[in-house]
Amino acid sequence: MFSKILIANRGEIALRIQRACREMGIKTVAVHSTADADAMHVRLADEAVCIGPPSSRDSYLNVAAILSAATITGAEAIHPGYGFLSENAEFAETVEEHGLAFIGPTAQHIRMMGDKITAKTTMRELGVPLVPGSDGALPDLQSAREVAERVGYPVLIKAAAGGGGRGMKVAKTADEIEEAWTVARTEARAAFGNDEVYLEKYLNRPRHIELQILGDAHGNVVHFGERDCSLQRRHQKLLEEAGSPALTDAEREEIGRTSTEALARMGYRNAGTLEFLYQDGQFCFIEMNTRLQVEHPVTEMVCSVDLVREQIRIAAGEKLGYTQKDIKMSGHAIECRINAENPETFAPSPGTVNVFHAPGGLGVRMDSALYAGYRIPPYYDSMIAKLIVHAPTRQEAIARMQRALDECVVDGVQTVIPLHRKILADPSFQKGDYTIHWLENFVAEQTKS
Ligand code: MV4
């Protein structure tokens, strides 16, 4: 096992990784920008190294500075967290070339899943169900027309290098296909330097359901059930649940079996998430994330697993030590992302947090790097805390989240807590009756009245 790990991230996720390390008897190295000198992840680490000025490009994305920090502190492994360098195949490769362990999948698997066309082709060959669409990249407009006629309009043209909602164009009818083709290609070239695009039938009212996977270096792959992440606004998730209110145990078992078999055949190791659109009882794979995700705690709560600890054990070459039948989902978990934003306009609200009180009690978890007097810098993501609750049933989890939000005090900046309260009180949310479009409509309704 490693004796020292460098954590190439900031905020709540840097703390989350430190906590796993501390429990495993592993020393931690924090890296930070000059803007984060007073940050909690710096205070709580065993050692800290300043790696550059505030801009992420010059600090948290500065590969040379991060590798130097690892070398001078004698760290043996690097955990990238989420965002920043977590899905950068070249970084993973460079880390390994320097004789350090990258706590994540192989560079080859990161690269394979980073290209959405290769990801889909690979999954199709391994028997994972996909959205009907093109077999690989579209060579020309004519083939786009042909595939669109075959699968039926409306269709989506997506960039191979896109993902997370970037670089998508809808064509509602044949009249719109040429425009969608041209715009998608032009935007993909400008944004990613890669104009490869593919086509899918547009699903009009899906849920976003994702499956948490872990694989070890010995060919064992298991899943920890699904998360329902349909409540998003402009591709930013706001509230996540485990399990999905829409799935039956039989559906979960089937997609779980198909997915773990596929990843075992790929030789996938460490943590990964398969993203599906789920509509009319059908799962359609769309993308795979090769990192620990923001919303991993809801899975941890229902499965009683420490996913970060597992990532570290796997990177150190240890075996999982359990099989699928040992993994049981118990109860229901909900996560509310607390962003420092105006709850109506979503404009960022950086500034000083004068008063901070974290909620507590049975089944309540607050993952945050906040403290009273902390000045939220304007340079990074606006998420300042994740409030997670766990309870025997979904209904009890909702009541527990409402209670926990009432206890939560973040004074000095605006937060999205008032929006969370409205969502939790809404009858259709309470019924679990929502799709990926629900939140946008809900927010629009709120601002009207
Ligand atoms: C889709 C889709 C409908 N049909 N693909 C957006 C993010 C990216 N991961 C995939 N996305 C979508 N792909 C087909 N064939 C609708 C979306 C989509 C979406 C997906 C998940 C969560 C929120 C979303 C919001 C708008 C569109």
Coordinates of C-alpha atoms and ligand atoms in Angstrom, one line a residue:
M1 CA 0.0 0.0 0.0
F2 CA 1.1 3.6 -0.6
S3 CA 2.5 5.6 2.3
K4 CA 1.9 9.0 0.7
I5 CA -0.6 10.3 -1.9
L6 CA -0.7 13.6 -3.7
I7 CA -4.2 14.9 -4.3
A8 CA -4.4 17.0 -7.5
N9 CA -7.6 18.8 -6.6
R10 CA -9.3 21.3 -4.3
G11 CA -12.4 21.9 -2.3
E12 CA -14.7 19.2 -0.9
I13 CA -13.3 16.4 -3.1
A14 CA -9.7 17.0 -1.9
L15 CA -11.1 16.7 1.7
R16 CA -13.0 13.5 0.7
I17 CA -9.8 11.9 -0.6
Q18 CA -7.8 13.0 2.4
R19 CA -10.3 11.4 4.7
A20 CA -10.0 8.0 3.0
C21 CA -6.2 8.3 3.1
R22 CA -6.2 9.2 6.8
E23 CA -8.3 6.2 7.7
M24 CA -5.9 4.0 5.7
G25 CA -2.8 5.4 7.4
I26 CA -1.6 7.2 4.2
K27 CA 0.0 10.6 4.4
T28 CA -1.5 13.3 2.1
V29 CA 0.0 16.1 0.0
A30 CA -2.2 19.0 -1.0
V31 CA -1.5 21.2 -3.9
H32 CA -3.0 24.6 -4.2
S33 CA -3.1 27.9 -6.2
T34 CA -2.1 31.2 -4.5
A35 CA -5.9 31.9 -4.3
D36 CA -6.4 28.8 -2.2
A37 CA -3.6 29.4 0.4
D38 CA -6.3 29.6 3.1
A39 CA -8.4 26.7 1.8
M40 CA -9.4 23.8 4.1
H41 CA -7.8 21.2 1.9
V42 CA -4.5 22.9 2.5
R43 CA -5.0 23.2 6.3
L44 CA -6.0 19.5 6.7
A45 CA -3.3 17.9 4.6
D46 CA 0.0 16.6 6.0
E47 CA 1.9 18.7 3.5
A48 CA 1.0 21.4 1.0
V49 CA 2.7 22.7 -2.1
C50 CA 1.8 25.9 -3.9
I51 CA 1.7 25.1 -7.6
G52 CA 0.8 28.4 -9.3
P53 CA -1.4 31.5 -9.7
P54 CA -5.2 31.5 -9.3
S55 CA -6.1 30.5 -12.9
S56 CA -6.7 26.7 -13.1
R57 CA -4.7 26.5 -16.3
D58 CA -1.6 27.7 -14.4
S59 CA -2.2 25.7 -11.2
Y60 CA -4.6 22.7 -10.9
L61 CA -4.0 21.9 -14.6
N62 CA -0.3 22.6 -14.4
V63 CA 1.1 19.1 -15.0
A64 CA 4.8 20.0 -14.6
A65 CA 4.1 21.8 -11.3
I66 CA 2.0 18.9 -9.9
L67 CA 4.6 16.3 -10.9
S68 CA 7.4 18.4 -9.3
A69 CA 5.3 18.6 -6.1
A70 CA 4.9 14.9 -6.1
T71 CA 8.6 14.3 -6.6
I72 CA 9.8 16.8 -3.9
T73 CA 7.4 15.4 -1.3
G74 CA 8.0 11.8 -2.2
A75 CA 4.4 10.9 -3.0
E76 CA 3.9 7.5 -4.6
A77 CA 0.5 8.0 -6.2
I78 CA -1.7 10.9 -7.5
H79 CA -5.5 11.0 -7.0
P80 CA -7.0 13.5 -9.5
G81 CA -10.5 13.7 -8.0
Y82 CA -13.1 14.9 -10.6
G83 CA -12.8 17.7 -13.2
F84 CA -9.3 19.2 -13.8
L85 CA -6.9 16.4 -14.9
S86 CA -9.1 13.5 -14.0
E87 CA -9.9 12.5 -17.5
N88 CA -6.7 13.6 -19.2
A89 CA -5.1 10.5 -20.7
E90 CA -1.8 12.2 -21.2
F91 CA -1.6 13.2 -17.6
A92 CA -2.3 9.6 -16.5
E93 CA 0.4 8.4 -18.9
T94 CA 2.9 11.1 -17.6
V95 CA 2.2 10.2 -14.0
E96 CA 3.0 6.5 -14.7
E97 CA 6.1 7.4 -16.7
H98 CA 7.4 9.3 -13.6
G99 CA 7.1 6.0 -11.7
L100 CA 4.0 7.1 -9.8
A101 CA 0.6 5.4 -9.7
F102 CA -2.3 7.2 -11.2
I103 CA -5.4 6.5 -9.1
G104 CA -7.8 5.8 -11.9
P105 CA -8.1 3.8 -15.1
T106 CA -5.3 3.2 -17.6
A107 CA -4.5 6.0 -20.1
Q108 CA -5.7 3.7 -22.8
H109 CA -9.2 3.4 -21.3
I110 CA -9.5 7.1 -20.6
R111 CA -8.6 7.8 -24.2
M112 CA -11.0 5.2 -25.5
M113 CA -13.9 6.6 -23.6
G114 CA -13.0 10.2 -24.2
D115 CA -13.8 9.6 -27.9
K116 CA -17.5 9.1 -27.8
I117 CA -17.6 7.2 -31.1
T118 CA -14.9 4.7 -29.9
A119 CA -16.8 4.4 -26.6
K120 CA -20.0 3.5 -28.4
T121 CA -18.4 1.1 -30.9
T122 CA -16.6 -0.7 -28.0
M123 CA -19.8 -1.0 -26.0
R124 CA -21.9 -2.2 -28.9
E125 CA -19.3 -4.9 -29.6
L126 CA -19.5 -5.9 -25.9
G127 CA -23.3 -6.2 -26.0
V128 CA -24.3 -3.0 -24.2
P129 CA -27.6 -1.5 -25.6
L130 CA -27.2 1.8 -27.4
V131 CA -29.4 4.6 -28.8
P132 CA -30.3 3.7 -32.4
G133 CA -28.0 5.7 -34.7
S134 CA -24.9 5.7 -37.0
D135 CA -22.3 2.9 -36.7
G136 CA -19.4 5.1 -35.9
A137 CA -18.5 8.5 -37.5
L138 CA -20.6 10.0 -40.3
P139 CA -18.5 10.4 -43.4
D140 CA -20.7 12.9 -45.2
L141 CA -24.1 14.7 -45.2
Q142 CA -25.6 12.0 -47.5
S143 CA -24.9 9.3 -44.9
A144 CA -26.4 11.6 -42.2
R145 CA -29.6 11.7 -44.2
E146 CA -29.7 8.0 -44.7
V147 CA -29.2 7.1 -41.1
A148 CA -31.7 9.8 -40.0
E149 CA -34.3 8.2 -42.4
R150 CA -33.6 4.8 -41.1
V151 CA -33.9 5.7 -37.3
G152 CA -36.6 8.3 -37.9
Y153 CA -36.6 12.0 -36.9
P154 CA -36.0 13.9 -34.7
V155 CA -32.2 13.1 -34.6
L156 CA -29.2 14.5 -32.8
I157 CA -25.8 15.1 -34.3
K158 CA -23.1 14.8 -31.7
A159 CA -19.4 15.6 -31.7
A160 CA -17.0 12.6 -31.1
A161 CA -14.9 14.8 -28.8
G162 CA -18.0 16.3 -27.1
G163 CA -19.8 14.9 -24.1
G164 CA -21.6 16.3 -21.1
G165 CA -23.9 18.2 -23.5
R166 CA -21.2 20.0 -25.5
G167 CA -21.4 19.9 -29.3
M168 CA -24.9 18.6 -29.9
K169 CA -27.4 19.7 -32.7
V170 CA -31.0 18.6 -33.1
A171 CA -32.6 18.1 -36.5
K172 CA -36.4 17.8 -36.0
T173 CA -37.1 17.0 -39.7
A174 CA -35.3 16.3 -42.9
D175 CA -35.3 20.1 -43.6
E176 CA -33.0 20.7 -40.7
I177 CA -30.4 17.9 -41.3
E178 CA -28.1 19.9 -43.6
E179 CA -28.0 22.9 -41.1
A180 CA -27.4 20.6 -38.1
W181 CA -24.7 18.7 -39.9
T182 CA -22.8 21.9 -40.9
V183 CA -23.2 23.6 -37.6
A184 CA -22.2 20.5 -35.6
R185 CA -19.1 20.0 -37.7
T186 CA -18.1 23.6 -37.6
E187 CA -18.6 23.9 -33.8
A188 CA -16.8 20.6 -33.1
R189 CA -13.8 21.7 -35.2
A190 CA -13.7 25.1 -33.4
A191 CA -14.2 23.7 -29.8
F192 CA -12.3 20.4 -29.9
G193 CA -10.1 20.6 -33.0
N194 CA -11.9 17.4 -34.2
D195 CA -14.8 17.6 -36.5
E196 CA -15.9 13.9 -36.3
V197 CA -19.6 13.6 -35.6
Y198 CA -22.1 10.8 -35.2
L199 CA -25.9 10.6 -35.2
E200 CA -28.5 9.3 -32.8
K201 CA -32.2 9.2 -32.7
Y202 CA -33.3 12.0 -30.3
L203 CA -35.1 10.6 -27.3
N204 CA -37.7 13.1 -26.2
R205 CA -38.3 12.3 -22.5
P206 CA -35.6 10.1 -21.1
R207 CA -34.2 9.9 -17.6
H208 CA -30.4 10.1 -17.0
I209 CA -29.4 7.0 -15.2
E210 CA -25.8 6.0 -14.5
L211 CA -24.3 2.9 -13.2
Q212 CA -21.3 2.9 -10.7
I213 CA -18.6 0.3 -11.5
L214 CA -15.4 -0.8 -9.9
G215 CA -12.9 -3.1 -11.5
D216 CA -9.6 -4.4 -10.0
A217 CA -6.3 -5.3 -11.8
H218 CA -7.2 -9.0 -11.5
G219 CA -10.2 -9.0 -13.9
N220 CA -12.9 -8.6 -11.3
V221 CA -15.7 -6.1 -12.0
V222 CA -18.7 -5.2 -9.9
H223 CA -21.4 -2.6 -9.9
F224 CA -23.0 -0.6 -7.1
G225 CA -26.3 0.1 -8.6
E226 CA -27.5 3.2 -10.3
R227 CA -27.9 6.9 -9.7
D228 CA -30.7 9.0 -11.2
C229 CA -29.2 12.3 -12.3
S230 CA -32.1 13.6 -14.4
L231 CA -32.4 16.8 -12.4
Q232 CA -30.0 19.0 -14.3
R233 CA -30.0 22.5 -15.6
R234 CA -27.8 23.4 -18.6
H235 CA -26.0 20.1 -18.1
Q236 CA -25.2 20.9 -14.5
K237 CA -26.6 18.3 -12.1
L238 CA -28.3 19.7 -9.1
L239 CA -29.9 16.8 -7.2
E240 CA -29.1 13.1 -7.5
E241 CA -30.7 10.0 -6.0
A242 CA -29.7 6.3 -5.5
G243 CA -31.5 4.2 -6.5
S244 CA -33.6 5.6 -9.3
P245 CA -37.3 5.9 -8.5
A246 CA -38.0 4.5 -12.0
L247 CA -36.2 1.2 -11.9
T248 CA -37.2 -2.3 -10.7
D249 CA -34.8 -4.7 -9.1
A250 CA -35.0 -6.9 -12.2
E251 CA -34.0 -4.0 -14.6
R252 CA -31.1 -3.0 -12.3
E253 CA -29.8 -6.6 -12.2
E254 CA -30.0 -6.9 -16.0
I255 CA -28.2 -3.7 -16.9
G256 CA -25.7 -4.4 -14.1
R257 CA -24.9 -7.8 -15.5
T258 CA -24.6 -6.6 -19.1
S259 CA -22.3 -3.7 -18.0
T260 CA -20.0 -5.5 -15.7
E261 CA -19.5 -8.3 -18.2
A262 CA -18.6 -5.7 -20.8
L263 CA -16.1 -3.9 -18.6
A264 CA -14.6 -7.2 -17.5
R265 CA -13.9 -8.1 -21.1
M266 CA -12.4 -4.7 -21.6
G267 CA -10.1 -5.3 -18.7
Y268 CA -11.3 -2.0 -17.1
R269 CA -9.9 -1.2 -13.7
N270 CA -10.7 1.4 -11.0
A271 CA -13.9 3.5 -10.8
G272 CA -16.1 4.2 -13.8
T273 CA -19.6 5.2 -14.6
L274 CA -21.7 4.2 -17.5
E275 CA -24.3 6.8 -18.5
F276 CA -27.6 5.7 -20.0
L277 CA -30.7 7.4 -21.2
Y278 CA -33.6 5.4 -19.9
Q279 CA -37.0 5.7 -21.7
D280 CA -40.0 3.3 -22.0
G281 CA -38.2 0.6 -20.0
Q282 CA -35.1 0.7 -22.3
F283 CA -31.5 1.5 -21.4
C284 CA -29.4 3.2 -24.1
F285 CA -25.7 3.7 -23.3
I286 CA -24.5 7.2 -24.3
E287 CA -21.1 7.9 -22.6
M288 CA -18.7 6.6 -20.0
N289 CA -17.0 8.6 -17.3
T290 CA -13.6 7.3 -16.3
R291 CA -13.4 9.1 -13.0
L292 CA -14.9 9.3 -9.5
Q293 CA -18.0 11.5 -9.8
V294 CA -19.3 14.4 -7.8
E295 CA -22.4 12.4 -6.9
H296 CA -20.6 9.2 -5.7
P297 CA -21.7 9.7 -2.1
V298 CA -25.3 8.6 -2.8
T299 CA -24.0 5.2 -4.0
E300 CA -21.7 5.0 -0.9
M301 CA -24.6 5.5 1.4
V302 CA -26.9 2.9 -0.1
C303 CA -24.1 0.3 -0.6
S304 CA -22.1 1.1 2.6
V305 CA -18.9 1.3 0.5
D306 CA -16.0 3.8 0.6
L307 CA -15.4 4.2 -3.1
V308 CA -12.3 6.3 -2.7
R309 CA -10.7 3.7 -0.4
E310 CA -11.6 1.1 -3.1
Q311 CA -10.0 3.3 -5.8
I312 CA -6.8 3.5 -3.7
R313 CA -6.7 -0.2 -3.0
I314 CA -7.2 -1.1 -6.6
A315 CA -4.4 1.3 -7.7
A316 CA -2.1 -0.4 -5.2
G317 CA -2.9 -3.7 -7.0
E318 CA -5.2 -5.2 -4.3
K319 CA -8.1 -7.5 -5.2
L320 CA -11.6 -6.3 -4.7
G321 CA -12.1 -9.2 -2.3
Y322 CA -15.9 -9.5 -2.8
T323 CA -18.3 -10.3 -5.6
Q324 CA -21.5 -9.0 -6.9
K325 CA -23.7 -11.0 -4.6
D326 CA -22.0 -9.4 -1.6
I327 CA -23.2 -5.9 -2.7
K328 CA -26.6 -5.0 -1.4
M329 CA -28.4 -1.7 -1.9
S330 CA -30.2 -0.6 1.3
G331 CA -32.6 2.3 1.6
H332 CA -32.5 5.5 -0.4
A333 CA -30.0 8.4 -0.7
I334 CA -30.4 11.9 -2.0
E335 CA -27.7 14.5 -2.7
C336 CA -28.3 18.2 -3.0
R337 CA -25.5 20.2 -4.5
I338 CA -25.2 23.5 -2.7
N339 CA -23.8 26.1 -5.1
A340 CA -22.9 29.7 -4.2
E341 CA -25.2 31.1 -6.8
N342 CA -28.3 33.2 -7.0
P343 CA -31.2 30.6 -6.7
E344 CA -33.2 32.3 -9.5
T345 CA -30.6 33.5 -12.1
F346 CA -27.8 31.0 -11.1
A347 CA -25.3 33.9 -11.3
P348 CA -22.2 33.0 -9.2
S349 CA -22.1 34.5 -5.7
P350 CA -18.5 34.4 -4.5
G351 CA -17.6 36.2 -1.2
T352 CA -17.0 35.6 2.5
V353 CA -19.0 33.1 4.4
N354 CA -19.6 34.8 7.7
V355 CA -21.7 32.1 9.4
F356 CA -21.5 28.4 8.6
H357 CA -23.4 25.6 10.3
A358 CA -23.5 22.1 8.8
P359 CA -26.5 20.0 9.5
G360 CA -26.1 16.7 11.3
G361 CA -28.1 13.8 12.9
L362 CA -29.0 10.3 11.8
G363 CA -28.4 9.6 8.1
V364 CA -27.0 13.1 7.3
R365 CA -23.6 13.7 5.6
M366 CA -22.2 17.1 4.6
D367 CA -19.2 17.0 2.2
S368 CA -17.8 20.5 2.2
A369 CA -14.5 22.5 2.5
L370 CA -16.4 25.5 4.0
Y371 CA -15.6 27.1 7.3
A372 CA -16.9 30.4 9.0
G373 CA -14.8 33.2 7.6
Y374 CA -13.8 31.4 4.4
R375 CA -13.6 33.6 1.3
I376 CA -15.0 31.7 -1.7
P377 CA -12.6 32.6 -4.5
P378 CA -14.2 33.7 -7.9
Y379 CA -11.9 31.5 -10.0
Y380 CA -13.4 28.0 -9.6
D381 CA -16.6 26.0 -9.6
S382 CA -19.5 27.5 -7.5
M383 CA -20.2 24.2 -5.7
I384 CA -19.4 24.8 -2.0
A385 CA -21.0 21.8 -0.4
K386 CA -22.9 18.5 -1.0
L387 CA -25.6 17.6 1.4
I388 CA -26.3 13.9 1.4
V389 CA -29.0 12.0 3.3
H390 CA -29.8 8.3 3.7
A391 CA -33.0 6.8 5.0
P392 CA -34.9 3.5 4.7
T393 CA -37.4 4.8 2.1
R394 CA -37.4 7.5 -0.5
Q395 CA -40.2 9.3 1.3
E396 CA -38.2 9.4 4.5
A397 CA -35.1 10.5 2.6
I398 CA -37.0 13.5 1.3
A399 CA -38.3 14.4 4.8
R400 CA -34.7 14.0 6.1
M401 CA -33.3 16.3 3.4
Q402 CA -35.9 18.9 4.1
R403 CA -35.0 18.8 7.8
A404 CA -31.3 18.9 7.0
L405 CA -31.7 21.9 4.7
D406 CA -33.6 23.7 7.4
E407 CA -30.6 23.2 9.8
C408 CA -28.0 24.4 7.2
V409 CA -26.7 27.9 7.6
V410 CA -24.5 29.5 5.0
D411 CA -24.5 33.3 5.5
G412 CA -22.8 36.0 3.5
V413 CA -23.2 34.5 0.0
Q414 CA -26.3 33.4 -1.9
T415 CA -26.9 29.7 -2.4
V416 CA -29.3 27.4 -4.2
I417 CA -30.8 26.1 -1.0
P418 CA -34.2 27.9 -1.5
L419 CA -34.5 26.1 -4.9
H420 CA -33.8 22.7 -3.3
R421 CA -36.6 23.4 -0.8
K422 CA -39.0 24.1 -3.6
I423 CA -38.0 21.0 -5.6
L424 CA -38.4 18.7 -2.5
A425 CA -41.9 20.1 -1.8
D426 CA -43.1 19.6 -5.4
P427 CA -45.7 16.8 -5.8
S428 CA -44.3 15.4 -9.1
F429 CA -40.8 15.3 -7.6
Q430 CA -42.2 13.5 -4.6
K431 CA -43.8 11.0 -6.9
G432 CA -40.5 10.4 -8.6
D433 CA -42.2 11.4 -11.8
Y434 CA -39.5 13.4 -13.8
T435 CA -37.3 13.4 -16.9
I436 CA -34.2 15.3 -17.9
H437 CA -36.4 18.2 -18.9
W438 CA -38.2 18.5 -15.5
L439 CA -35.8 21.0 -13.8
E440 CA -35.6 23.5 -16.7
N441 CA -39.4 23.6 -16.8
F442 CA -39.6 23.9 -13.0
V443 CA -37.2 26.8 -12.9
A444 CA -39.1 28.6 -15.7
E445 CA -42.4 28.1 -13.7
Q446 CA -40.8 29.5 -10.6
T447 CA -39.5 32.7 -12.3
K448 CA -42.9 33.3 -13.9
S449 CA -44.9 33.4 -10.7
Ligands
MV4_1 C1 -29.3 12.7 -25.9 C2 -30.6 13.2 -25.6 C3 -31.6 12.7 -26.3 N1 -31.4 11.8 -27.2 N2 -29.1 11.8 -26.8 C4 -26.8 15.7 -23.0 C5 -25.6 15.4 -22.3 C6 -25.0 14.3 -22.9 N3 -24.3 13.5 -21.9 C7 -26.0 13.6 -23.7 N4 -27.1 14.5 -23.7 C8 -28.3 14.1 -24.3 N5 -28.2 13.2 -25.2 C9 -30.2 11.3 -27.5 N6 -30.0 10.4 -28.4 C10 -30.7 14.2 -24.6 C11 -29.6 14.7 -23.9 C12 -29.8 15.7 -22.9 C13 -29.6 15.4 -21.5 C14 -29.1 14.1 -21.1 C15 -28.9 13.9 -19.8 C16 -29.2 14.8 -18.8 C17 -29.7 16.0 -19.2 C18 -29.9 16.3 -20.6 C19 -30.4 17.6 -20.9 C20 -30.6 17.9 -22.3 C21 -30.3 16.9 -23.2

